Amino acid sequence: MTSRIYGIGNDIVKVSRLKSSFERHGDKFLKRAFHDDEIVVFKQIFNENNDRAFQFLGGRWAAKESIYKALGNQERSKLNFQNIRIFNHTNGKPYVDLLDPTNQYFRELGIDTIHLAISHEDEYAISNVILETTLDKLDK
Amino acid sequence: MIRSTFSAISKFAQPTFTLQASTTYGVRYFGGDARLGEKEITERVVDVVSKYDKVAGKSVSPNSTFKELGLDSLDSADILVAVEEEFGIEIPDEEADKITSCLQTIDYIKKTPTAK
C-alpha cells in the first residue's frame, strides 16, 4: 500500500513553564492537558526526581502540540489533548495512543500512523511529529 | 487503519469528571436571578488575565485576544484553570479549547449558571 506524509509538526517548550503551572494549579492543570495514566507516571517520576518529572511533562506537552500542528488548520477543540496519550516502549521510544473520539477523528482524516520523537535538554523539551496517510484514502 | 502499535495497548480507564451539582432541594427562587452580572464577570475575567505573569505591564481589555497578549496554548490552559478557580466552575475541555480571548471567556461564564 502506498502511503504519503499527511503533515509534519514540531514544538518546543520551556520546562519551567510546566512546573510553574503545576505549582499554581496542581492536578487541575494536569487534567487539562494530560490523561490520568500520564499523570500517574508523572507522579511516580516526581517522587524520585522533581526536575525529570517536569521534563517528562514538557516532552508530553510538546508532543501533543506537534501533533496539533501536523494536522494543519484543524480545530483544536476536536483534538482533546487528554485523548492523545504519549507512552514509551520498553526501549524508550515514545509512541502515541489515541482514545476516542480523537482516534475516530484521525481515522476520518485518513491518518494511519503517527511518527513521534521527543528530546530534552535541561530547560527545554522538543518534539517532532510526522503524520502518515495512505494515498487511496486521500484521493477519495 | 491505525497500526497495531497504537491499538495494542492495555485498556486504561477513561478520565472521569464529576459535574458540580448543586443540591437545591427545598430552595425556591421567585423571580430572583442568582447569576453574576456581566459587569462583574468582565471585571473579574480581565483581573485574572491581568494577573498572569506573562501579561504583566500589558493593557488588558475585554476585547483582548490571548494571541494579542502574547499568550500561547500553554498559557491559555493555565489561565483557563485560573478562571475555573476564580468562578468555582469546571470548563469542559471541548469548550476550553474554543476559548481564545477574554470576550469568549466572559461569554462562557455568562452562560454558566453555577459560576460564583
PDB file of N, CA and C in Angstrom, chain B residues 1-53:
ATOM      1  N   MET B   1      -6.389   2.450   8.653  1.00  0.00           N
ATOM      2  CA  MET B   1      -6.395   1.704   9.931  1.00  0.00           C
ATOM      3  C   MET B   1      -5.148   2.059  10.728  1.00  0.00           C
ATOM      4  N   ILE B   2      -5.375   2.433  11.952  1.00  0.00           N
ATOM      5  CA  ILE B   2      -4.254   2.789  12.803  1.00  0.00           C
ATOM      6  C   ILE B   2      -3.438   1.526  13.062  1.00  0.00           C
ATOM      7  N   ARG B   3      -2.150   1.668  12.999  1.00  0.00           N
ATOM      8  CA  ARG B   3      -1.306   0.492  13.169  1.00  0.00           C
ATOM      9  C   ARG B   3      -1.508  -0.166  14.523  1.00  0.00           C
ATOM     10  N   SER B   4      -1.158  -1.404  14.531  1.00  0.00           N
ATOM     11  CA  SER B   4      -1.395  -2.163  15.752  1.00  0.00           C
ATOM     12  C   SER B   4      -0.670  -1.580  16.949  1.00  0.00           C
ATOM     13  N   THR B   5       0.438  -0.865  16.671  1.00  0.00           N
ATOM     14  CA  THR B   5       1.176  -0.297  17.802  1.00  0.00           C
ATOM     15  C   THR B   5       0.339   0.731  18.537  1.00  0.00           C
ATOM     16  N   PHE B   6      -0.652   1.290  17.859  1.00  0.00           N
ATOM     17  CA  PHE B   6      -1.478   2.292  18.509  1.00  0.00           C
ATOM     18  C   PHE B   6      -2.676   1.680  19.220  1.00  0.00           C
ATOM     19  N   SER B   7      -3.002   0.477  18.808  1.00  0.00           N
ATOM     20  CA  SER B   7      -4.193  -0.104  19.402  1.00  0.00           C
ATOM     21  C   SER B   7      -3.868  -1.228  20.376  1.00  0.00           C
ATOM     22  N   ALA B   8      -2.651  -1.773  20.250  1.00  0.00           N
ATOM     23  CA  ALA B   8      -2.307  -2.911  21.107  1.00  0.00           C
ATOM     24  C   ALA B   8      -1.832  -2.425  22.461  1.00  0.00           C
ATOM     25  N   ILE B   9      -2.648  -1.638  23.067  1.00  0.00           N
ATOM     26  CA  ILE B   9      -2.311  -1.057  24.356  1.00  0.00           C
ATOM     27  C   ILE B   9      -3.341  -1.559  25.362  1.00  0.00           C
ATOM     28  N   SER B  10      -2.855  -1.775  26.537  1.00  0.00           N
ATOM     29  CA  SER B  10      -3.803  -2.203  27.550  1.00  0.00           C
ATOM     30  C   SER B  10      -4.843  -1.115  27.756  1.00  0.00           C
ATOM     31  N   LYS B  11      -6.012  -1.535  28.051  1.00  0.00           N
ATOM     32  CA  LYS B  11      -7.105  -0.577  28.184  1.00  0.00           C
ATOM     33  C   LYS B  11      -7.044   0.098  29.550  1.00  0.00           C
ATOM     34  N   PHE B  12      -6.894   1.366  29.484  1.00  0.00           N
ATOM     35  CA  PHE B  12      -6.869   2.127  30.724  1.00  0.00           C
ATOM     36  C   PHE B  12      -8.236   2.775  30.930  1.00  0.00           C
ATOM     37  N   ALA B  13      -8.455   3.115  32.152  1.00  0.00           N
ATOM     38  CA  ALA B  13      -9.727   3.753  32.457  1.00  0.00           C
ATOM     39  C   ALA B  13      -9.763   5.147  31.867  1.00  0.00           C
ATOM     40  N   GLN B  14     -10.879   5.533  31.337  1.00  0.00           N
ATOM     41  CA  GLN B  14     -11.052   6.904  30.847  1.00  0.00           C
ATOM     42  C   GLN B  14     -11.042   7.832  32.051  1.00  0.00           C
ATOM     43  N   PRO B  15     -10.572   9.074  31.835  1.00  0.00           N
ATOM     44  CA  PRO B  15     -10.635  10.011  32.943  1.00  0.00           C
ATOM     45  C   PRO B  15     -12.092  10.306  33.286  1.00  0.00           C
ATOM     46  N   THR B  16     -12.332  10.454  34.539  1.00  0.00           N
ATOM     47  CA  THR B  16     -13.708  10.746  34.926  1.00  0.00           C
ATOM     48  C   THR B  16     -13.795  12.174  35.433  1.00  0.00           C
ATOM     49  N   PHE B  17     -14.850  12.801  35.096  1.00  0.00           N
ATOM     50  CA  PHE B  17     -15.071  14.165  35.530  1.00  0.00           C
ATOM     51  C   PHE B  17     -16.409  14.233  36.242  1.00  0.00           C
ATOM     52  N   THR B  18     -16.403  14.855  37.343  1.00  0.00           N
ATOM     53  CA  THR B  18     -17.655  14.975  38.065  1.00  0.00           C
ATOM     54  C   THR B  18     -18.219  16.365  37.845  1.00  0.00           C
ATOM     55  N   LEU B  19     -19.447  16.397  37.454  1.00  0.00           N
ATOM     56  CA  LEU B  19     -20.089  17.690  37.276  1.00  0.00           C
ATOM     57  C   LEU B  19     -20.419  18.253  38.646  1.00  0.00           C
ATOM     58  N   GLN B  20     -20.260  19.536  38.767  1.00  0.00           N
ATOM     59  CA  GLN B  20     -20.586  20.164  40.037  1.00  0.00           C
ATOM     60  C   GLN B  20     -22.103  20.332  40.103  1.00  0.00           C
ATOM     61  N   ALA B  21     -22.719  19.529  40.900  1.00  0.00           N
ATOM     62  CA  ALA B  21     -24.166  19.606  41.001  1.00  0.00           C
ATOM     63  C   ALA B  21     -24.553  20.244  42.328  1.00  0.00           C
ATOM     64  N   SER B  22     -25.264  21.325  42.240  1.00  0.00           N
ATOM     65  CA  SER B  22     -25.663  21.975  43.483  1.00  0.00           C
ATOM     66  C   SER B  22     -26.992  21.394  43.942  1.00  0.00           C
ATOM     67  N   THR B  23     -27.062  21.054  45.167  1.00  0.00           N
ATOM     68  CA  THR B  23     -28.288  20.491  45.706  1.00  0.00           C
ATOM     69  C   THR B  23     -29.183  21.631  46.162  1.00  0.00           C
ATOM     70  N   THR B  24     -30.298  21.768  45.478  1.00  0.00           N
ATOM     71  CA  THR B  24     -31.149  22.908  45.782  1.00  0.00           C
ATOM     72  C   THR B  24     -32.530  22.474  46.229  1.00  0.00           C
ATOM     73  N   TYR B  25     -32.628  21.228  46.682  1.00  0.00           N
ATOM     74  CA  TYR B  25     -33.932  20.765  47.141  1.00  0.00           C
ATOM     75  C   TYR B  25     -34.438  21.664  48.257  1.00  0.00           C
ATOM     76  N   GLY B  26     -35.679  22.036  48.155  1.00  0.00           N
ATOM     77  CA  GLY B  26     -36.256  22.840  49.217  1.00  0.00           C
ATOM     78  C   GLY B  26     -35.982  24.322  49.062  1.00  0.00           C
ATOM     79  N   VAL B  27     -35.183  24.661  48.066  1.00  0.00           N
ATOM     80  CA  VAL B  27     -34.901  26.078  47.859  1.00  0.00           C
ATOM     81  C   VAL B  27     -35.625  26.538  46.614  1.00  0.00           C
ATOM     82  N   ARG B  28     -36.389  27.569  46.716  1.00  0.00           N
ATOM     83  CA  ARG B  28     -37.121  28.049  45.555  1.00  0.00           C
ATOM     84  C   ARG B  28     -36.800  29.514  45.332  1.00  0.00           C
ATOM     85  N   TYR B  29     -36.635  29.839  44.082  1.00  0.00           N
ATOM     86  CA  TYR B  29     -36.346  31.233  43.740  1.00  0.00           C
ATOM     87  C   TYR B  29     -37.565  31.810  43.041  1.00  0.00           C
ATOM     88  N   PHE B  30     -38.059  32.897  43.553  1.00  0.00           N
ATOM     89  CA  PHE B  30     -39.232  33.525  42.968  1.00  0.00           C
ATOM     90  C   PHE B  30     -38.795  34.746  42.166  1.00  0.00           C
ATOM     91  N   GLY B  31     -38.394  34.491  40.961  1.00  0.00           N
ATOM     92  CA  GLY B  31     -38.038  35.606  40.088  1.00  0.00           C
ATOM     93  C   GLY B  31     -36.640  36.130  40.331  1.00  0.00           C
ATOM     94  N   GLY B  32     -35.978  35.703  41.373  1.00  0.00           N
ATOM     95  CA  GLY B  32     -34.629  36.186  41.639  1.00  0.00           C
ATOM     96  C   GLY B  32     -33.642  35.476  40.729  1.00  0.00           C
ATOM     97  N   ASP B  33     -32.601  36.182  40.258  1.00  0.00           N
ATOM     98  CA  ASP B  33     -31.600  35.570  39.401  1.00  0.00           C
ATOM     99  C   ASP B  33     -30.256  35.651  40.095  1.00  0.00           C
ATOM    100  N   ALA B  34     -29.750  34.458  40.469  1.00  0.00           N
ATOM    101  CA  ALA B  34     -28.503  34.425  41.229  1.00  0.00           C
ATOM    102  C   ALA B  34     -27.282  34.558  40.333  1.00  0.00           C
ATOM    103  N   ARG B  35     -27.503  34.654  39.013  1.00  0.00           N
ATOM    104  CA  ARG B  35     -26.363  34.723  38.099  1.00  0.00           C
ATOM    105  C   ARG B  35     -25.593  36.018  38.290  1.00  0.00           C
ATOM    106  N   LEU B  36     -24.315  35.920  38.015  1.00  0.00           N
ATOM    107  CA  LEU B  36     -23.458  37.091  38.132  1.00  0.00           C
ATOM    108  C   LEU B  36     -23.781  38.065  37.004  1.00  0.00           C
ATOM    109  N   GLY B  37     -23.597  39.344  37.285  1.00  0.00           N
ATOM    110  CA  GLY B  37     -23.834  40.355  36.260  1.00  0.00           C
ATOM    111  C   GLY B  37     -22.666  40.412  35.286  1.00  0.00           C
ATOM    112  N   GLU B  38     -22.967  40.926  34.088  1.00  0.00           N
ATOM    113  CA  GLU B  38     -21.939  40.985  33.044  1.00  0.00           C
ATOM    114  C   GLU B  38     -20.759  41.861  33.468  1.00  0.00           C
ATOM    115  N   LYS B  39     -21.068  42.964  34.165  1.00  0.00           N
ATOM    116  CA  LYS B  39     -20.003  43.891  34.571  1.00  0.00           C
ATOM    117  C   LYS B  39     -19.032  43.194  35.524  1.00  0.00           C
ATOM    118  N   GLU B  40     -19.599  42.470  36.497  1.00  0.00           N
ATOM    119  CA  GLU B  40     -18.742  41.787  37.466  1.00  0.00           C
ATOM    120  C   GLU B  40     -17.907  40.691  36.792  1.00  0.00           C
ATOM    121  N   ILE B  41     -18.576  39.939  35.904  1.00  0.00           N
ATOM    122  CA  ILE B  41     -17.851  38.863  35.195  1.00  0.00           C
ATOM    123  C   ILE B  41     -16.695  39.450  34.397  1.00  0.00           C
ATOM    124  N   THR B  42     -16.987  40.528  33.673  1.00  0.00           N
ATOM    125  CA  THR B  42     -15.964  41.162  32.827  1.00  0.00           C
ATOM    126  C   THR B  42     -14.778  41.623  33.674  1.00  0.00           C
ATOM    127  N   GLU B  43     -15.076  42.299  34.784  1.00  0.00           N
ATOM    128  CA  GLU B  43     -14.002  42.816  35.648  1.00  0.00           C
ATOM    129  C   GLU B  43     -13.147  41.682  36.203  1.00  0.00           C
ATOM    130  N   ARG B  44     -13.805  40.606  36.627  1.00  0.00           N
ATOM    131  CA  ARG B  44     -13.052  39.505  37.240  1.00  0.00           C
ATOM    132  C   ARG B  44     -12.232  38.732  36.215  1.00  0.00           C
ATOM    133  N   VAL B  45     -12.774  38.568  35.006  1.00  0.00           N
ATOM    134  CA  VAL B  45     -12.009  37.875  33.957  1.00  0.00           C
ATOM    135  C   VAL B  45     -10.783  38.706  33.575  1.00  0.00           C
ATOM    136  N   VAL B  46     -11.002  39.996  33.362  1.00  0.00           N
ATOM    137  CA  VAL B  46      -9.883  40.881  32.994  1.00  0.00           C
ATOM    138  C   VAL B  46      -8.837  40.873  34.115  1.00  0.00           C
ATOM    139  N   ASP B  47      -9.300  40.805  35.358  1.00  0.00           N
ATOM    140  CA  ASP B  47      -8.387  40.793  36.504  1.00  0.00           C
ATOM    141  C   ASP B  47      -7.543  39.499  36.523  1.00  0.00           C
ATOM    142  N   VAL B  48      -8.194  38.371  36.273  1.00  0.00           N
ATOM    143  CA  VAL B  48      -7.470  37.086  36.256  1.00  0.00           C
ATOM    144  C   VAL B  48      -6.402  37.109  35.162  1.00  0.00           C
ATOM    145  N   VAL B  49      -6.786  37.560  33.985  1.00  0.00           N
ATOM    146  CA  VAL B  49      -5.843  37.584  32.860  1.00  0.00           C
ATOM    147  C   VAL B  49      -4.704  38.564  33.159  1.00  0.00           C
ATOM    148  N   SER B  50      -5.047  39.718  33.727  1.00  0.00           N
ATOM    149  CA  SER B  50      -4.028  40.747  34.018  1.00  0.00           C
ATOM    150  C   SER B  50      -2.992  40.243  35.017  1.00  0.00           C
ATOM    151  N   LYS B  51      -3.426  39.360  35.919  1.00  0.00           N
ATOM    152  CA  LYS B  51      -2.518  38.875  36.967  1.00  0.00           C
ATOM    153  C   LYS B  51      -1.563  37.788  36.474  1.00  0.00           C
ATOM    154  N   TYR B  52      -1.805  37.275  35.271  1.00  0.00           N
ATOM    155  CA  TYR B  52      -0.919  36.234  34.737  1.00  0.00           C
ATOM    156  C   TYR B  52       0.450  36.857  34.458  1.00  0.00           C
ATOM    157  N   ASP B  53       1.498  36.204  34.922  1.00  0.00           N
ATOM    158  CA  ASP B  53       2.820  36.865  34.910  1.00  0.00           C
ATOM    159  C   ASP B  53       3.286  37.328  33.528  1.00  0.00           C
TER     160      ASP B  53
END
